Short mmCIF file of C-alpha atoms and ligand atoms in Angstrom, two decimals:
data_model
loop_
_atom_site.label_atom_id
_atom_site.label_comp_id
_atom_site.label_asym_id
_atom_site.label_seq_id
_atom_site.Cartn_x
_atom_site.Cartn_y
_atom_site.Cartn_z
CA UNK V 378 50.02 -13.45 -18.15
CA UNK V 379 47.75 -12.85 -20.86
CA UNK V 380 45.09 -15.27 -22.85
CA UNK V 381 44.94 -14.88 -26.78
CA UNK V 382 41.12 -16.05 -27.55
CA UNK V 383 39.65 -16.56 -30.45
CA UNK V 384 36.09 -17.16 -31.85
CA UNK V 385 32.68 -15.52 -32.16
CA UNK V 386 31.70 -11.66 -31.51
CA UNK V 387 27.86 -12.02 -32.11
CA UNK V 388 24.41 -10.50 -31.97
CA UNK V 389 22.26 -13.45 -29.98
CA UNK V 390 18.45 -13.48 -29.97
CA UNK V 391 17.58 -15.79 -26.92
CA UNK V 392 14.36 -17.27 -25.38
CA UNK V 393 14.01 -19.22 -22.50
CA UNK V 394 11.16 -19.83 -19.70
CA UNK V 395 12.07 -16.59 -18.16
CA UNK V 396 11.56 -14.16 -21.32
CA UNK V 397 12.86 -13.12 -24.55
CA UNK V 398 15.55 -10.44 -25.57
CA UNK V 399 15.95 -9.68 -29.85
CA UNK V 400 19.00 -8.90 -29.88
CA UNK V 401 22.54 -8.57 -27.40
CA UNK V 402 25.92 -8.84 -27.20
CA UNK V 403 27.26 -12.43 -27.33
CA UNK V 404 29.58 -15.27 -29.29
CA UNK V 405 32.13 -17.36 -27.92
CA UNK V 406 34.76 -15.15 -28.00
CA UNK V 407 32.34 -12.27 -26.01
CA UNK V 408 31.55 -15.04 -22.97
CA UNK V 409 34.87 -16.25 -22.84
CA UNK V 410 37.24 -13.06 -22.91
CA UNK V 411 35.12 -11.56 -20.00
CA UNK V 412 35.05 -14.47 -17.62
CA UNK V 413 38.52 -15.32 -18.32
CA UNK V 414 39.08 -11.11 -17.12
CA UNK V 415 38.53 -11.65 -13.95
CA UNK V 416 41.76 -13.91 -14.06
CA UNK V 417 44.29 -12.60 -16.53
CA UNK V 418 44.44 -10.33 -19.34
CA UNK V 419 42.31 -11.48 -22.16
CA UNK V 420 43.08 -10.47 -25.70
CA UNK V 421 40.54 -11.39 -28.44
CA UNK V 422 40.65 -12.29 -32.20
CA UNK V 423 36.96 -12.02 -33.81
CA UNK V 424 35.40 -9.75 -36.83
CA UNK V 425 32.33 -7.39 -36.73
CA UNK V 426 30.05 -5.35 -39.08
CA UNK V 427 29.80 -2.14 -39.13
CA UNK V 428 26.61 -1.80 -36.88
CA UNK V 429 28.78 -3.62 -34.10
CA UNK V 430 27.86 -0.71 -31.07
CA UNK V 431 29.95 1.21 -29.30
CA UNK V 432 28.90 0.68 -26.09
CA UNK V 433 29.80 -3.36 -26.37
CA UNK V 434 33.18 -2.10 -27.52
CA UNK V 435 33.32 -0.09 -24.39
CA UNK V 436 31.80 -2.83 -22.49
CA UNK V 437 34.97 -5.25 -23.63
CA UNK V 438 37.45 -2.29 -22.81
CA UNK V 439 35.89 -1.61 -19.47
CA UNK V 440 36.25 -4.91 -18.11
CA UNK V 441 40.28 -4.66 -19.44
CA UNK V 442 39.96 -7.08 -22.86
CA UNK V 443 42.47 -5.83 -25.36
CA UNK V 444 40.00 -5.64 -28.80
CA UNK V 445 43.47 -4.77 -31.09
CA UNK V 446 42.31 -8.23 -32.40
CA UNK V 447 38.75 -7.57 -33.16
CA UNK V 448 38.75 -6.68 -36.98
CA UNK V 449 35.58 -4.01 -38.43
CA UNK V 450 34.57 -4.53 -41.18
CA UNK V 451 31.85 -3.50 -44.34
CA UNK V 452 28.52 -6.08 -43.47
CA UNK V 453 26.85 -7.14 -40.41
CA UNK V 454 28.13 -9.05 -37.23
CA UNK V 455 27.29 -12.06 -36.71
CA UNK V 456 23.56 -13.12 -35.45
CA UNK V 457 22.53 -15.91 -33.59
CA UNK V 458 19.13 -17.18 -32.59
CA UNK V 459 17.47 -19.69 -30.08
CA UNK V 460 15.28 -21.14 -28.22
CA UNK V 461 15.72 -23.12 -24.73
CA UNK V 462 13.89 -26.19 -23.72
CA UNK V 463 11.63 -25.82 -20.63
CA UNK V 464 14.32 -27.35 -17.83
CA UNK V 465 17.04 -25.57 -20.38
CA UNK V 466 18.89 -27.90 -20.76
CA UNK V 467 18.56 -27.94 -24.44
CA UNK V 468 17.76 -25.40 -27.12
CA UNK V 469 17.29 -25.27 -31.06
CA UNK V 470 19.23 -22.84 -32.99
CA UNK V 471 16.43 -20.77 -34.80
CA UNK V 472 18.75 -18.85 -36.46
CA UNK V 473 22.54 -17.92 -37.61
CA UNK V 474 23.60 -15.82 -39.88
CA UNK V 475 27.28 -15.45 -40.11
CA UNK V 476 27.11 -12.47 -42.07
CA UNK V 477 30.77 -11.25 -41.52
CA UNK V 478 32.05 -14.19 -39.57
CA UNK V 479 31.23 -16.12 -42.85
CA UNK V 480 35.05 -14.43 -44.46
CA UNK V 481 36.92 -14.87 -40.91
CA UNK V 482 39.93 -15.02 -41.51
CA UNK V 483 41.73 -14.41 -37.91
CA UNK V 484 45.14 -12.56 -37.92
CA UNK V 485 47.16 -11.93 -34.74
CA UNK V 486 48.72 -7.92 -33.76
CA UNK V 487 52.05 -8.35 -33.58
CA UNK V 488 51.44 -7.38 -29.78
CA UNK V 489 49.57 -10.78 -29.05
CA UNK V 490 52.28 -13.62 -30.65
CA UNK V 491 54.24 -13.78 -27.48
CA UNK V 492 51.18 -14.52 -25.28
CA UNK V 493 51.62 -17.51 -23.30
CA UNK V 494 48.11 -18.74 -23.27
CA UNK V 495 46.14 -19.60 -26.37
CA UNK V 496 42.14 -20.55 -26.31
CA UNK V 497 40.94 -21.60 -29.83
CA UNK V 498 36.84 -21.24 -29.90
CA UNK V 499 34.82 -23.05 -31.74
CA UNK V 500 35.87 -21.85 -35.07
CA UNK V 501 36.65 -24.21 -38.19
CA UNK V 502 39.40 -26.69 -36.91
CA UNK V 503 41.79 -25.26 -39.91
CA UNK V 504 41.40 -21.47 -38.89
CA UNK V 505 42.06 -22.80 -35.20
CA UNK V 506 45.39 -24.34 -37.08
CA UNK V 507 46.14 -21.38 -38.21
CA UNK V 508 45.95 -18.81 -34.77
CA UNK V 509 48.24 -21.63 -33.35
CA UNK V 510 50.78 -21.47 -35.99
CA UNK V 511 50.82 -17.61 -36.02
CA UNK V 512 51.67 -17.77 -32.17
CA UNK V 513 55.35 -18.09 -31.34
CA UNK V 514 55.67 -20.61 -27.91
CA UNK V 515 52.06 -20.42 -26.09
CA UNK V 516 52.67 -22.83 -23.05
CA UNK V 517 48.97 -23.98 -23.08
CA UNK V 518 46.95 -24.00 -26.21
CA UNK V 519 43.64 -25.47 -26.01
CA UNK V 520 40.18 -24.68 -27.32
CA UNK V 521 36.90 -26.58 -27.88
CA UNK V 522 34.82 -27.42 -31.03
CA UNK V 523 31.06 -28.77 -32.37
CA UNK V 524 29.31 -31.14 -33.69
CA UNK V 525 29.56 -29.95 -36.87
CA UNK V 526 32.87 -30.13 -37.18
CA UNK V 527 33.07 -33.45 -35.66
CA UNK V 528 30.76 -34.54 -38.05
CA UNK V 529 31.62 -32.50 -41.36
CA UNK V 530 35.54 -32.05 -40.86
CA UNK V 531 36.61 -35.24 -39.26
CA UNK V 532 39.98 -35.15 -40.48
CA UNK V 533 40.85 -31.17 -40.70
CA UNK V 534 39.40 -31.19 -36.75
CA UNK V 535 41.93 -34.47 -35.86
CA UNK V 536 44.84 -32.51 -37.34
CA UNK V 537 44.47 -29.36 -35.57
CA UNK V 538 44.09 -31.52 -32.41
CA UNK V 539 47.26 -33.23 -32.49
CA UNK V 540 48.82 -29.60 -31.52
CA UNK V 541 46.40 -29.20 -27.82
CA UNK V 542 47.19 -29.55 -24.76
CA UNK V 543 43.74 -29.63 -23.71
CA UNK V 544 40.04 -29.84 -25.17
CA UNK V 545 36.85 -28.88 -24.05
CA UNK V 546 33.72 -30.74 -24.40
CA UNK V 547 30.34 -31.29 -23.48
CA UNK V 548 29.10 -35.02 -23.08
CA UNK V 549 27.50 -35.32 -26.66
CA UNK V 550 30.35 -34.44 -28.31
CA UNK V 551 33.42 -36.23 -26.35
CA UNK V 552 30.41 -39.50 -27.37
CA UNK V 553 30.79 -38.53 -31.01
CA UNK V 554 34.19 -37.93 -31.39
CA UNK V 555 35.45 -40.63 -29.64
CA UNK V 556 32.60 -43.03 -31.09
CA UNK V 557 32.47 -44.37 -27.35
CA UNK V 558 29.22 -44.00 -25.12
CA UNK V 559 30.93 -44.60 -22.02
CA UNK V 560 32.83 -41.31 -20.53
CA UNK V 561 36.03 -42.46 -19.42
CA UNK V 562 36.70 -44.48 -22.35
CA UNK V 563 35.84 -41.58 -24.38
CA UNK V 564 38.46 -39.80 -22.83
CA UNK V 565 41.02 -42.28 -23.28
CA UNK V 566 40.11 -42.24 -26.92
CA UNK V 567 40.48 -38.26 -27.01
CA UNK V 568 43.55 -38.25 -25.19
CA UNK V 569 45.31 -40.34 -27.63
CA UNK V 570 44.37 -37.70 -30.79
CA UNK V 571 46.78 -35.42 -29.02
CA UNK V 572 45.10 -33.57 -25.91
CA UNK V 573 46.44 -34.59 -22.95
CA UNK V 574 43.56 -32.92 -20.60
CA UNK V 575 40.25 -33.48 -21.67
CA UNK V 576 37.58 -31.63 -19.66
CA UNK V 577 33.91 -33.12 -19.98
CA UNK V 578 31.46 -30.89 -19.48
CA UNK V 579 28.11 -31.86 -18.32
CA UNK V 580 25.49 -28.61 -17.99
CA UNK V 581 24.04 -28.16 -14.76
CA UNK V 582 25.50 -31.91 -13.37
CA UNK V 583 29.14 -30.29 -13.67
CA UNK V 584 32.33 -31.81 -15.24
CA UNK V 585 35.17 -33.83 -15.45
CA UNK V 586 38.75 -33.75 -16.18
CA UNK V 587 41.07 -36.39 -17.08
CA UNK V 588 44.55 -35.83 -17.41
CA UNK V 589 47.04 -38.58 -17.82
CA UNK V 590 45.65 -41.97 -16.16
CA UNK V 591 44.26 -39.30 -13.39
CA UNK V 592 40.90 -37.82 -13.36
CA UNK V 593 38.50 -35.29 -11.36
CA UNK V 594 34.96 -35.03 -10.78
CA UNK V 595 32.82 -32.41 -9.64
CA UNK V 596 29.14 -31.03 -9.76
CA UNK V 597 27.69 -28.34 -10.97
CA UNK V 598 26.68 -25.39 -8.87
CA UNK V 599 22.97 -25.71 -7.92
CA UNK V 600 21.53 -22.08 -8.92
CA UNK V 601 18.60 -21.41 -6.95
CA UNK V 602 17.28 -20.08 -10.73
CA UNK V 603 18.88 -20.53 -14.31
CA UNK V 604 17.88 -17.21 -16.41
CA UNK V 605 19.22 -17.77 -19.97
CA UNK V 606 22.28 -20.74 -20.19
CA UNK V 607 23.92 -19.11 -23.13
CA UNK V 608 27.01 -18.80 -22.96
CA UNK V 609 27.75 -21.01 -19.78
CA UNK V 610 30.37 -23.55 -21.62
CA UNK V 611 32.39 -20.08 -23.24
CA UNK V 612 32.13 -18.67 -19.41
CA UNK V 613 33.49 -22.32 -18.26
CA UNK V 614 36.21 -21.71 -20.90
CA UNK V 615 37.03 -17.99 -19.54
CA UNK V 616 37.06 -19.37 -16.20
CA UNK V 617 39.42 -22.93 -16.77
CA UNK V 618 42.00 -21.06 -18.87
CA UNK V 619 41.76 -17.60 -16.89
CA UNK V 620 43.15 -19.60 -13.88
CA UNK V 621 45.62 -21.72 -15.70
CA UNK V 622 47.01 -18.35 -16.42
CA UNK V 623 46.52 -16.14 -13.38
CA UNK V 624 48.75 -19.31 -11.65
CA UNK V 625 50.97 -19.96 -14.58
CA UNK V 626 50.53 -23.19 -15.25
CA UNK V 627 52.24 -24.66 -18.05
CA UNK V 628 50.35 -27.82 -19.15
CA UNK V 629 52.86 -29.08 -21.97
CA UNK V 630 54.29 -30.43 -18.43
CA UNK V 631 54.58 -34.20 -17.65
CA UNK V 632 53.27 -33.55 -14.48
CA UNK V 633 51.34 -30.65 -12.90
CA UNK V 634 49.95 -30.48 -9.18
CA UNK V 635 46.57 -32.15 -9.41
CA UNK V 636 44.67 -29.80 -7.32
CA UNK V 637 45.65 -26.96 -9.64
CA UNK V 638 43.82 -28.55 -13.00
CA UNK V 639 40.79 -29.15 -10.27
CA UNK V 640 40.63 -25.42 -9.23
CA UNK V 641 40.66 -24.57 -12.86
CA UNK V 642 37.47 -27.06 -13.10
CA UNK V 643 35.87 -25.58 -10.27
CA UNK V 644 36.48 -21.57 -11.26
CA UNK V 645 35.52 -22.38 -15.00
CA UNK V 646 31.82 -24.15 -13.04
CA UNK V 647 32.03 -20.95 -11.01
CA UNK V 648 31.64 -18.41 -14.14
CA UNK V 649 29.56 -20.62 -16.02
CA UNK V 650 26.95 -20.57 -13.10
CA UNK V 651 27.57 -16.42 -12.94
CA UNK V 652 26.60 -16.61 -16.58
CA UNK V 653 23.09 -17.90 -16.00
CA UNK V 654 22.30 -15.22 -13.40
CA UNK V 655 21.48 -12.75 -16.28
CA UNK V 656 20.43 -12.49 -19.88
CA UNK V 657 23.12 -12.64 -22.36
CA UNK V 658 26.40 -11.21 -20.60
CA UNK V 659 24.37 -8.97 -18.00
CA UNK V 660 26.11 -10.55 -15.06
CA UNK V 661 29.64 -9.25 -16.04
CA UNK V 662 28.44 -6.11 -15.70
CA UNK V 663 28.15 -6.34 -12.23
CA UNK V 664 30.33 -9.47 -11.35
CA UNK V 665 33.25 -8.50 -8.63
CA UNK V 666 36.21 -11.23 -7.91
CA UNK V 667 35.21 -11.21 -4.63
CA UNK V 668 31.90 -13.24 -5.38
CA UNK V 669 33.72 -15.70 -7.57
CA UNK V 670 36.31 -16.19 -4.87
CA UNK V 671 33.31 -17.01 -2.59
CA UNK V 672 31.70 -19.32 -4.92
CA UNK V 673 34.82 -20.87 -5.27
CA UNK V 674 34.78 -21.42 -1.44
CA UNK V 675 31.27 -22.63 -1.69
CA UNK V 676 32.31 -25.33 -3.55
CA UNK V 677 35.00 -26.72 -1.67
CA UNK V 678 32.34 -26.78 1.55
CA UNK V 679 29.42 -28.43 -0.30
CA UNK V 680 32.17 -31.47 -1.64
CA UNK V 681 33.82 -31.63 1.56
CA UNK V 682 33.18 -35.19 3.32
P1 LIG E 1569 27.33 -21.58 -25.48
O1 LIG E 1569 25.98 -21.38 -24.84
O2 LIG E 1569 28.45 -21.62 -24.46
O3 LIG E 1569 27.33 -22.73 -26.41
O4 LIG E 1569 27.63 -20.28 -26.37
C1 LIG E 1569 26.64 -19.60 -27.06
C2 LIG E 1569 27.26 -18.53 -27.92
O5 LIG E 1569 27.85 -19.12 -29.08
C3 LIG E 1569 26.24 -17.53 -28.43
O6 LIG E 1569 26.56 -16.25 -27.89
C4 LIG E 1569 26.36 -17.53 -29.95
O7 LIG E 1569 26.50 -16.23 -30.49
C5 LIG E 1569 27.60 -18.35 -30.23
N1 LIG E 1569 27.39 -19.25 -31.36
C6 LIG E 1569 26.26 -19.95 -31.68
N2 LIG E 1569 26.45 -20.69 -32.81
C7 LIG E 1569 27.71 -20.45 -33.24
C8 LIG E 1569 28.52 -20.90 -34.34
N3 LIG E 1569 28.04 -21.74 -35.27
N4 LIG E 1569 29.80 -20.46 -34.43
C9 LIG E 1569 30.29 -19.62 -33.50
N5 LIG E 1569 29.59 -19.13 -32.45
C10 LIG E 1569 28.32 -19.54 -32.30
#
């Protein structure tokens, strides 16, 4: 099985309580082809400049992502800037220059249009459109999105929703693009634009996914110490999808086993919590399956009762 993923390939300057780095690997599509690795083949769609470094392409390649997808071009990649609040769970963007990203204009290798698995990252909701409709029969195609888009492209970011099978969200924005405060209503509301699983994710207090009238909770992993969050929601991505497609789960299904679309929610918590081990994508240098499986297990004893 193999994941076709889409979004940013970025340079990220990030500061939190625990110190500063200038400049690393990062972007959406970075976080969420490696975590999703681990699971399933992972083939990403993204542009760079031409000081994009070899050793994150080798980085990518090493850890088995197919980078056919990821276009070079004249410029420079993508940069991204912030800073975290003191508990980190919040940050202000300091800085982003899209630089290439700006001219994206995301076209599929002829080796990646039969892939049955299809993340779109957050991306303009008409580009997103597009990856789908180059695809020929993806059994799951989901992706997630941001408040800017919500806000800006309302009705271009409806559209491209109609054609999920799933979203993923953090709290604020299932609040503001559902125009409901309260969670499960929200979800109803989201469901009904075309999703049919809507995962709500909530930081460090964990997630939820409802599917149908059905709907799972779970917390978040408590990390004896959070280095740098970035990336945590694209590692929850790699993780969610990555097991959809390591089991083969088709979600355009009427009905799936429940406990599957809850493992999915606990592996994507599991990477996400990985991802704040390190700076930037450190962990996944390092990261075995092993230690996700035992997370995993971790999980299931600490929600036992
Ligand atoms: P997360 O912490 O999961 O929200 O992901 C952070 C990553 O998203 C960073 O590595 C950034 O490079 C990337 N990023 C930040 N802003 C944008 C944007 N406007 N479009 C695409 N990617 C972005």
């Amino acid at each position: 099985m193999s994941i076709v993923v889409v979004g940013s390939v970025a340079y990220d300057g990030v500061e939190t309580p625990h110190g500063k780095v200038e400049r690393m690997l990062g972007g959406s599509c970075t976080y969420i082809s490696l975590a999703a690795s681990y699971f399933a083949k992972a083939k990403i769609v993204g542009v760079v400049g031409d000081d994009f470094a070899e050793e994150d392409v080798a980085l990518l390649q090493n850890q088995g992502v197919d980078i056919e997808g990821l276009e070079r071009v004249p410029g420079k990649t993508f940069f991204w800037k912030g800073v975290y609040t003191p508990d980190m769970n919040d940050r202000t963007t300091l800085v982003t220059d899209l630089n290439v990203f700006a001219n994206f204009e995301p076209k599929l290798p002829e080796s990646y249009k039969d892939s049955t698995y299809l993340f779109l990252g957050n991306i303009q909701p008409a580009l997103q459109r597009n990856v789908r409709a180059q695809m020929k029969a993806p059994w799951v195609t989901g992706g997630d999105t941001m408040n800017y888009w919500i806000s800006d492209f309302r009705d271009e970011l409806l559209e491209t929703l109609k054609g999920w099978n799933f979203v993923l969200l953090n709290d604020h924005e299932a609040r503001q693009l559902s125009g409901e405060t309260n969670l499960r209503k929200a979800a109803k509301v989201i469901q009904a634009m075309g999703p049919n699983t809507v995962v709500i994710k909530r930081g460090e207090y964990g997630a939820m996914a409802f599917r149908g009238d059905d709907y799972f909770i779970m917390p978040g992993y408590l990390l004896e110490s959070v280095f740098d969050p970035t990336g945590a929601g694209d590692c929850f991505a790699g993780g969610f999808m990555g097991y959809l497609a390591q089991e083969g789960i088709d979600l355009q299904k009427g009905h799936i086993d429940r406990r599957e679309l809850s493992r999915a929610v606990i592996y994507g918590s599991v990477m996400g919590s990985y991802c704040c081990e390190k700076f930037g994508v450190d962990r996944f240098r390092t990261l075995q399956r092993s230690e996700i499986d035992a997370r995993f297990q971790e999980f299931r004893k600490f929600t036992d009762f």
